[in-house]
CSV table of C-alpha atoms in Angstrom, one decimal:
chain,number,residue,atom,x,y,z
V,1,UNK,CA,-49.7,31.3,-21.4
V,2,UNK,CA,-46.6,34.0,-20.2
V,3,UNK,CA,-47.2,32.8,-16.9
V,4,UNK,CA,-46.9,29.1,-17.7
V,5,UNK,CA,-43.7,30.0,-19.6
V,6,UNK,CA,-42.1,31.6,-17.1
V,7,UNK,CA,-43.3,29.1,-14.0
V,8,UNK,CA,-41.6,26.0,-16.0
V,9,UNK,CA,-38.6,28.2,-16.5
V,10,UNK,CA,-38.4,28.9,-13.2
V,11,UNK,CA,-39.1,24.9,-12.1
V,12,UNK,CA,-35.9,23.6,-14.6
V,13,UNK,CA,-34.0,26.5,-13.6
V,14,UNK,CA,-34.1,25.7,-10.0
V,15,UNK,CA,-33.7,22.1,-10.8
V,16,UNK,CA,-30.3,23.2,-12.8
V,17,UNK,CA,-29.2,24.7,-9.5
V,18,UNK,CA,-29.2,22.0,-7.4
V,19,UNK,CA,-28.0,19.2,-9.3
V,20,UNK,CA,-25.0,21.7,-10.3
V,21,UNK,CA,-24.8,22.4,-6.7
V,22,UNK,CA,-24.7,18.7,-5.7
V,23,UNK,CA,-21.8,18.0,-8.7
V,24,UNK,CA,-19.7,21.0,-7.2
V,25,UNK,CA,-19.4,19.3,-3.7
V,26,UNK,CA,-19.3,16.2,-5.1
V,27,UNK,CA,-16.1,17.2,-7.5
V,28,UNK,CA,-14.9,19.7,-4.5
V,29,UNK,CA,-14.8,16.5,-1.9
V,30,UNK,CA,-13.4,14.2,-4.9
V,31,UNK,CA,-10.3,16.6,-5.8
V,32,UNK,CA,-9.6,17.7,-2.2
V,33,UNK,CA,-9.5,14.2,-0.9
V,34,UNK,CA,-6.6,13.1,-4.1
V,35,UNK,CA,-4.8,16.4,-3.6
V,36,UNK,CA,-4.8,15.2,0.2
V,37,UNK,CA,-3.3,11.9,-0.5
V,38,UNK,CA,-0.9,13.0,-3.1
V,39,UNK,CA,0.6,15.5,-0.6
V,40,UNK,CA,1.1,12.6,2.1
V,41,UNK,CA,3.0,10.5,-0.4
V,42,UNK,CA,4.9,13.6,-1.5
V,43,UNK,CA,6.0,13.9,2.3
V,44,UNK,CA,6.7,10.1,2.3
V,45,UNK,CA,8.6,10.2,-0.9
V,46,UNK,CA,10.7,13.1,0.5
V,47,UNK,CA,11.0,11.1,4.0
V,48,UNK,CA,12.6,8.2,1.9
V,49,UNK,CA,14.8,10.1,0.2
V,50,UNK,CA,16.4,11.5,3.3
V,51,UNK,CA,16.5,7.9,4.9
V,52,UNK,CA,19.8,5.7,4.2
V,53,UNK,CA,21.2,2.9,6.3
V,54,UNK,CA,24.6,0.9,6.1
V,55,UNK,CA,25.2,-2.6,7.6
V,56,UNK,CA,28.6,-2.0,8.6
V,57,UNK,CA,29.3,-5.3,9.9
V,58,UNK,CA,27.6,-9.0,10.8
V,59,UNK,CA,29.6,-11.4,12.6
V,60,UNK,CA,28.3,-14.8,13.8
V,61,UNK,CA,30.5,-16.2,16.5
V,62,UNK,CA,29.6,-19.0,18.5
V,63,UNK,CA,25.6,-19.2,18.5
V,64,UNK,CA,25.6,-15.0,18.6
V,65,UNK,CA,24.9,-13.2,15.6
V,66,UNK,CA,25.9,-9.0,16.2
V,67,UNK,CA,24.6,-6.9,13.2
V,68,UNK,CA,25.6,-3.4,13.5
V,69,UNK,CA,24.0,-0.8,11.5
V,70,UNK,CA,24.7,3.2,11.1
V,71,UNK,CA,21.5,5.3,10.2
V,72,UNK,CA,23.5,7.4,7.4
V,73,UNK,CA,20.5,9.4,6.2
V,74,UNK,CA,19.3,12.9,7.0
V,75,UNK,CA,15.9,11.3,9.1
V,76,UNK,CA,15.4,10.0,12.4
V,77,UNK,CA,14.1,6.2,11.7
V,78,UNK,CA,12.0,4.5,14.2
V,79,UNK,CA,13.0,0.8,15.7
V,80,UNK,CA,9.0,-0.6,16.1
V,81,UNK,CA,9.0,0.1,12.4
V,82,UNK,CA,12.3,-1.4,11.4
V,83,UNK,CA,12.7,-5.2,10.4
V,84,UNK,CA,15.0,-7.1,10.2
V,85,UNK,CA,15.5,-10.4,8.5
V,86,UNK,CA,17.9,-13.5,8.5
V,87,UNK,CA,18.3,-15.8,5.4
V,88,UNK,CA,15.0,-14.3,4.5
V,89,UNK,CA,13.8,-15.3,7.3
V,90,UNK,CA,11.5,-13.0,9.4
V,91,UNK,CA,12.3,-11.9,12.9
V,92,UNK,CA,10.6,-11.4,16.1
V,93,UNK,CA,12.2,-9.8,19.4
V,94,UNK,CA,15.0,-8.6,18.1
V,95,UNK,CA,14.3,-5.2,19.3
V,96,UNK,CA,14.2,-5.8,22.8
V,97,UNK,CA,18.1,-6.3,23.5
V,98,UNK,CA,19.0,-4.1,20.3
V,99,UNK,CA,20.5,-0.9,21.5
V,100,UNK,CA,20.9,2.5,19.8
V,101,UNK,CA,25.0,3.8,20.5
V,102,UNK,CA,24.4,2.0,23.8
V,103,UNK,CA,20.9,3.0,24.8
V,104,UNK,CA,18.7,-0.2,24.8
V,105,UNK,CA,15.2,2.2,25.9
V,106,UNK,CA,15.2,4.7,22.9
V,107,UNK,CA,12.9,4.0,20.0
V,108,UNK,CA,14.4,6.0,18.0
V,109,UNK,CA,17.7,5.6,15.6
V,110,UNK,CA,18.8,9.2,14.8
V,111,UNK,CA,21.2,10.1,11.9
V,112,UNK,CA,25.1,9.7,12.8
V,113,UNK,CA,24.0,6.4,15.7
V,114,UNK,CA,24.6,3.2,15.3
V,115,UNK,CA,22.1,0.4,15.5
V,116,UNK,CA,23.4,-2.9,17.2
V,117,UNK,CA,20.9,-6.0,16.9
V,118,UNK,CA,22.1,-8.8,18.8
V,119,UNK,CA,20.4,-12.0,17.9
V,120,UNK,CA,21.7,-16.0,19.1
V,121,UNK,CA,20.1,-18.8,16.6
V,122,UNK,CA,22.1,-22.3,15.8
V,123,UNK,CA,21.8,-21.8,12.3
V,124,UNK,CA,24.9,-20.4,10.7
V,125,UNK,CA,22.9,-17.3,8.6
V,126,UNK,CA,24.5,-16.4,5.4
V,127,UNK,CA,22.4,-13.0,5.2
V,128,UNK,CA,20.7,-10.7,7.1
V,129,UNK,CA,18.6,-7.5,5.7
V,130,UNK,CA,17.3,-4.9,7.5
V,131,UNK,CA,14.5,-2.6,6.4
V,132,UNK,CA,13.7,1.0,7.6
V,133,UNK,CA,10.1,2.3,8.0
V,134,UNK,CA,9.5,3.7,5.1
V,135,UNK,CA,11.2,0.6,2.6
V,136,UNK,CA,14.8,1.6,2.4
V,137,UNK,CA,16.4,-1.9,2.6
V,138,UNK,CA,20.2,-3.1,3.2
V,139,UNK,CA,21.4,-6.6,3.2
V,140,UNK,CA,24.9,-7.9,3.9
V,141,UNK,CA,26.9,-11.3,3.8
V,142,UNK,CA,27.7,-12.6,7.5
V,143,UNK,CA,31.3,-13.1,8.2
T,1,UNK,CA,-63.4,33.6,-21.7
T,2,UNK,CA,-64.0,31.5,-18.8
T,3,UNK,CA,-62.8,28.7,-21.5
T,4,UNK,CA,-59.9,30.4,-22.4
T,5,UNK,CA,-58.7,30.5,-18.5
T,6,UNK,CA,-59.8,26.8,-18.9
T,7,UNK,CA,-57.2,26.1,-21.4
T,8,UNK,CA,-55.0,28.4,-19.9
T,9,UNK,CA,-55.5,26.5,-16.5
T,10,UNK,CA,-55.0,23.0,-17.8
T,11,UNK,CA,-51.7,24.5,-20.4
T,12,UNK,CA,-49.7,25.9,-16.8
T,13,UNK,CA,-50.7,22.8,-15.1
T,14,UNK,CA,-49.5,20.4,-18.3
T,15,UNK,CA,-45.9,23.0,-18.3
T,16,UNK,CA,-45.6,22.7,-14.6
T,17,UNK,CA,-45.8,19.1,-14.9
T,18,UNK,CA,-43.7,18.5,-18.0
T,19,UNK,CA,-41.0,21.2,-16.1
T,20,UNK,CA,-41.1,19.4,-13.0
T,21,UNK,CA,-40.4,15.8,-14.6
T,22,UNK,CA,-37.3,17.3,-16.2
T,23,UNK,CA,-35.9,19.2,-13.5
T,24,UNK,CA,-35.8,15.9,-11.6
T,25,UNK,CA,-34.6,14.0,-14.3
T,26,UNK,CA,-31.6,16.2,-14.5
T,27,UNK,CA,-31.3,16.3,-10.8
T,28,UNK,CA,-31.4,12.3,-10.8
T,29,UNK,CA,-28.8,11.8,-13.0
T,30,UNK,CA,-26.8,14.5,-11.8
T,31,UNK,CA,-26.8,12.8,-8.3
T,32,UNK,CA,-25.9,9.2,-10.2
T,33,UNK,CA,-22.3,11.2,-11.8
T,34,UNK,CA,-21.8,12.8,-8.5
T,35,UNK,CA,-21.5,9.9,-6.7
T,36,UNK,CA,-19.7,8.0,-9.2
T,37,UNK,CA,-16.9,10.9,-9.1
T,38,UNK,CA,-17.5,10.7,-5.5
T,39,UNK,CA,-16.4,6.9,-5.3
T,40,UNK,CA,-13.6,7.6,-8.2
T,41,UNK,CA,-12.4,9.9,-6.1
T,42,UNK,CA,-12.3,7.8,-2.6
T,43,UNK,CA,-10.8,5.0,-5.4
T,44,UNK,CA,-7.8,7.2,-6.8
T,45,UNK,CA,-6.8,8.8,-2.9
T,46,UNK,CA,-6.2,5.2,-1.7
T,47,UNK,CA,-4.4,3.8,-4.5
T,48,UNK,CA,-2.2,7.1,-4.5
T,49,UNK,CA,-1.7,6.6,-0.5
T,50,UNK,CA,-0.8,2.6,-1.5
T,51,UNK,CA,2.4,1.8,-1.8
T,52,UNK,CA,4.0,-1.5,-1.0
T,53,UNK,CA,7.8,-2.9,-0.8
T,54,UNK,CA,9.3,-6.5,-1.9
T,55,UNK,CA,11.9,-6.5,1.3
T,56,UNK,CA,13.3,-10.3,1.2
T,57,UNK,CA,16.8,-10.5,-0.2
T,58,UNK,CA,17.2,-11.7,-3.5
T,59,UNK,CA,20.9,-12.6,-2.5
T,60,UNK,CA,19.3,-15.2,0.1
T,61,UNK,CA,18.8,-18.6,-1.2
T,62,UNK,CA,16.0,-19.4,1.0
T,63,UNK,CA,13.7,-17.6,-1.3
T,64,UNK,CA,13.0,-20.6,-3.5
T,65,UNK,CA,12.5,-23.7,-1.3
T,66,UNK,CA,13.0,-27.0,-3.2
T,67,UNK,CA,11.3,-29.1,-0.8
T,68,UNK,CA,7.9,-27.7,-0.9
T,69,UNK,CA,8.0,-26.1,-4.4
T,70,UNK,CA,7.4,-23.1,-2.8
T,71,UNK,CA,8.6,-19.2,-3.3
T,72,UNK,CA,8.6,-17.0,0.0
T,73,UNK,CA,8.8,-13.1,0.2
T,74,UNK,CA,8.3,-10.8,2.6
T,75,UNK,CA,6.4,-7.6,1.5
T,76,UNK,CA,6.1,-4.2,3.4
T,77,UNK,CA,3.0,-2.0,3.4
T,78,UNK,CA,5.1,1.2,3.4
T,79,UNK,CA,2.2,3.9,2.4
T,80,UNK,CA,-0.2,5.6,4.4
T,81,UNK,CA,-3.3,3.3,3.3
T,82,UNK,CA,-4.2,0.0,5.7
T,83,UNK,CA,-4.7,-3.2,3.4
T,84,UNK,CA,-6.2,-6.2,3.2
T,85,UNK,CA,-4.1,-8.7,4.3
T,86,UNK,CA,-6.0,-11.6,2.3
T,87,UNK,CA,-4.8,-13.5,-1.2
T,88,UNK,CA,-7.7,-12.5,-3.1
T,89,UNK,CA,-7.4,-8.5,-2.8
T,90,UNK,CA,-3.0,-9.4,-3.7
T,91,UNK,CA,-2.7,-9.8,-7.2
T,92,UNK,CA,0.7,-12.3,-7.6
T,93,UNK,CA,2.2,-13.1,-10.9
T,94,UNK,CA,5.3,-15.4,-11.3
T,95,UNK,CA,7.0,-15.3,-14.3
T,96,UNK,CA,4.0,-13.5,-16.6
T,97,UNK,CA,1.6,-16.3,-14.9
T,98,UNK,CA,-1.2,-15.3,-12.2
T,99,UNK,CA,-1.1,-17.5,-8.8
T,100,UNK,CA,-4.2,-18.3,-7.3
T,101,UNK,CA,-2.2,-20.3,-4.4
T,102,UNK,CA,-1.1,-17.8,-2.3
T,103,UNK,CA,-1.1,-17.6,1.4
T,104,UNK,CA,-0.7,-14.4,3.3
T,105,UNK,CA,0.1,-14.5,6.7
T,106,UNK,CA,0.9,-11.5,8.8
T,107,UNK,CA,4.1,-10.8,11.3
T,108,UNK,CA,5.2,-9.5,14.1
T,109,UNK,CA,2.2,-10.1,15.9
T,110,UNK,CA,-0.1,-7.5,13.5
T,111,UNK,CA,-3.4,-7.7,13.4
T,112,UNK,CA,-3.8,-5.7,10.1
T,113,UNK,CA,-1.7,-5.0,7.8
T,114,UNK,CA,-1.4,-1.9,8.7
T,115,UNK,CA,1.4,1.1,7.4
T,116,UNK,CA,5.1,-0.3,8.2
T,117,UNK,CA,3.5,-3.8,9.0
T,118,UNK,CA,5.3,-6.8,7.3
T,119,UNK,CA,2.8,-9.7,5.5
T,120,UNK,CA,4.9,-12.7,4.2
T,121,UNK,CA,3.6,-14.5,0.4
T,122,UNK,CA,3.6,-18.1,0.1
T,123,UNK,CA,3.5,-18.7,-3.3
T,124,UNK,CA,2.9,-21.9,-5.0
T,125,UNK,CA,4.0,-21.5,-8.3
T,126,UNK,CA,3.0,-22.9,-11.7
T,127,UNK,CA,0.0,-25.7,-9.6
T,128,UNK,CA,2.3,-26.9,-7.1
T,129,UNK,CA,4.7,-28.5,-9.4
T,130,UNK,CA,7.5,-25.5,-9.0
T,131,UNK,CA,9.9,-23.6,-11.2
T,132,UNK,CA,13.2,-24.6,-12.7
T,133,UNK,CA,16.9,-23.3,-12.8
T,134,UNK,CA,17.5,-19.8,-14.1
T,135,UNK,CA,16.5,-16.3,-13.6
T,136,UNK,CA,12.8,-15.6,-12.0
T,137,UNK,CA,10.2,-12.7,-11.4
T,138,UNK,CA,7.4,-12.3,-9.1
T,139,UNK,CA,5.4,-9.4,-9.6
T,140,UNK,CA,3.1,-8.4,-6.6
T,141,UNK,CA,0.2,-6.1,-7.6
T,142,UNK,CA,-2.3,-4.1,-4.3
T,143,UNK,CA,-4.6,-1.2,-5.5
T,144,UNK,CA,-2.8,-1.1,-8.7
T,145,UNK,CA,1.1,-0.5,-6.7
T,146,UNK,CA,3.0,-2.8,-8.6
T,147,UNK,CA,6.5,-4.5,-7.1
T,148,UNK,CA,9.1,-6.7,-9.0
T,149,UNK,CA,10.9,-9.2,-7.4
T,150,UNK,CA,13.7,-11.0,-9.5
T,151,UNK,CA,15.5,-14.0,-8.2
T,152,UNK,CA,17.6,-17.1,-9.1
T,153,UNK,CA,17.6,-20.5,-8.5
């Protein structure tokens, strides 16, 4: 009778310790994996705070518009991740003849350069926008 | 006594038994919350890595087209998280109302829509038939980021 007792004891017992075992990995992986994400968007968050742009001027002269654009943030913003749009209006290729304070190779927009996108279209645009990587969006009237 | 260890045989075999079925009870539903916290968990981390941006310019007036009844905006994946670039995982309300019609097409050459890509909304508002003068809102809703877009016509 002790025996018998004792043996079932033993039998829940050791079932107790594995399905607590199998909800400590399961809460473990659950919890690391939010923490995980919530410390990327942190970084993001901080990244777009430190990002600011300023359309400085858009001209449209003959069938050329020139946008120019300063990078006035803290962050180095890159050009395959920036758009840019016209009367809402989304464009492509703009990035191969834009050039960054002269350089039309670089990628990359670093605080303090200026950004000049050089696009020709018919249409007389009223606006243009252009968006940074991470959101941070500016649009100005063309002149 | 040979009866008694009889009894005694068939009582250890009965508790064995009885302990048996409810130590894999327990351990069947304890796998059944795991995995559900498991899933929850996978659930919460992308909609915390989501995050999306409205990036047309409500200045423009090429928002609202009054040919075609339709509302275009551009909207930027600009989280860490690759989405589904199709209408029915986009939740788009205009005005307090959900749009079914809703294309989704993907830019700049993209093949998913993938962080910084660009996916622009067609909406067809209100069955086709379009919105009036005044002050409007589209609200655009993936894995429970939610962006406002106001506009007039």
């Amino acid at each position: 009778m002790g025996f018998s007792v004792s043996g079932a004891a033993a039998i829940v017992f050791a079932g107790m310790f594995i399905g607590f075992g199998i909800l400590y990995g399961a809460a473990a992986n659950g919890f690391e994996r939010v923490s995980d994400a919530q410390d990327g968007r942190s970084e993001d968050v901080l990244d777009t705070r430190n990002t600011d742009i300023n359309v400085t001027s858009a001209e449209y002269s003959g069938d050329r518009l020139t946008v120019l654009v300063d990078n006035t943030g803290a962050a180095p913003i890159g050009l395959n991740a920036t758009d840019f749009l016209i009367e809402n209006e989304y464009q492509t290729g703009w990035r191969g003849p834009a050039t960054v304070d002269g350089d039309a190779e670089t990628e990359l927009w670093l605080p303090g350069e200026q950004l000049n996108v050089t696009v020709y279209t018919s249409d007389v645009p009223a606006r243009v926008t252009v968006v940074t990587g991470n959101g941070v969006t500016e649009s100005r009237e063309v002149n | 006594m040979a009866s008694v260890s009889v009894s005694h045989m068939i009582l250890f075999i009965a508790s064995i038994v009885i302990a048996a079925s409810v130590a894999g009870v327990f351990t069947d539903s304890i796998s059944q919350v795991s995995q559900a916290i498991d899933d929850r968990g996978l659930s919460v981390s992308e909609n915390v890595r989501t995050d999306i941006e409205v990036i047309s310019d409500s200045g423009s007036d090429a928002v609202y087209d009054e040919t075609t009844n339709n509302v275009t905006i551009h909207v930027k994946n600009t989280g860490s998280q690759r989405l589904v670039a199709e209408a029915r995982f986009i939740d788009v309300l205009v005005d307090g109302r959900y749009e079914t019609d809703v294309t989704v097409t993907l830019l700049d050459g993209a093949e998913s829509w993938g962080p910084g890509e660009v996916v622009r909304l067609d909406i067809s508002p209100n069955d086709g038939s379009g919105l009036g003068t005044g002050d409007h809102r589209v609200k655009v809703i993936v894995n429970e980021d939610e962006e406002v877009f106001r506009f007039r016509i």
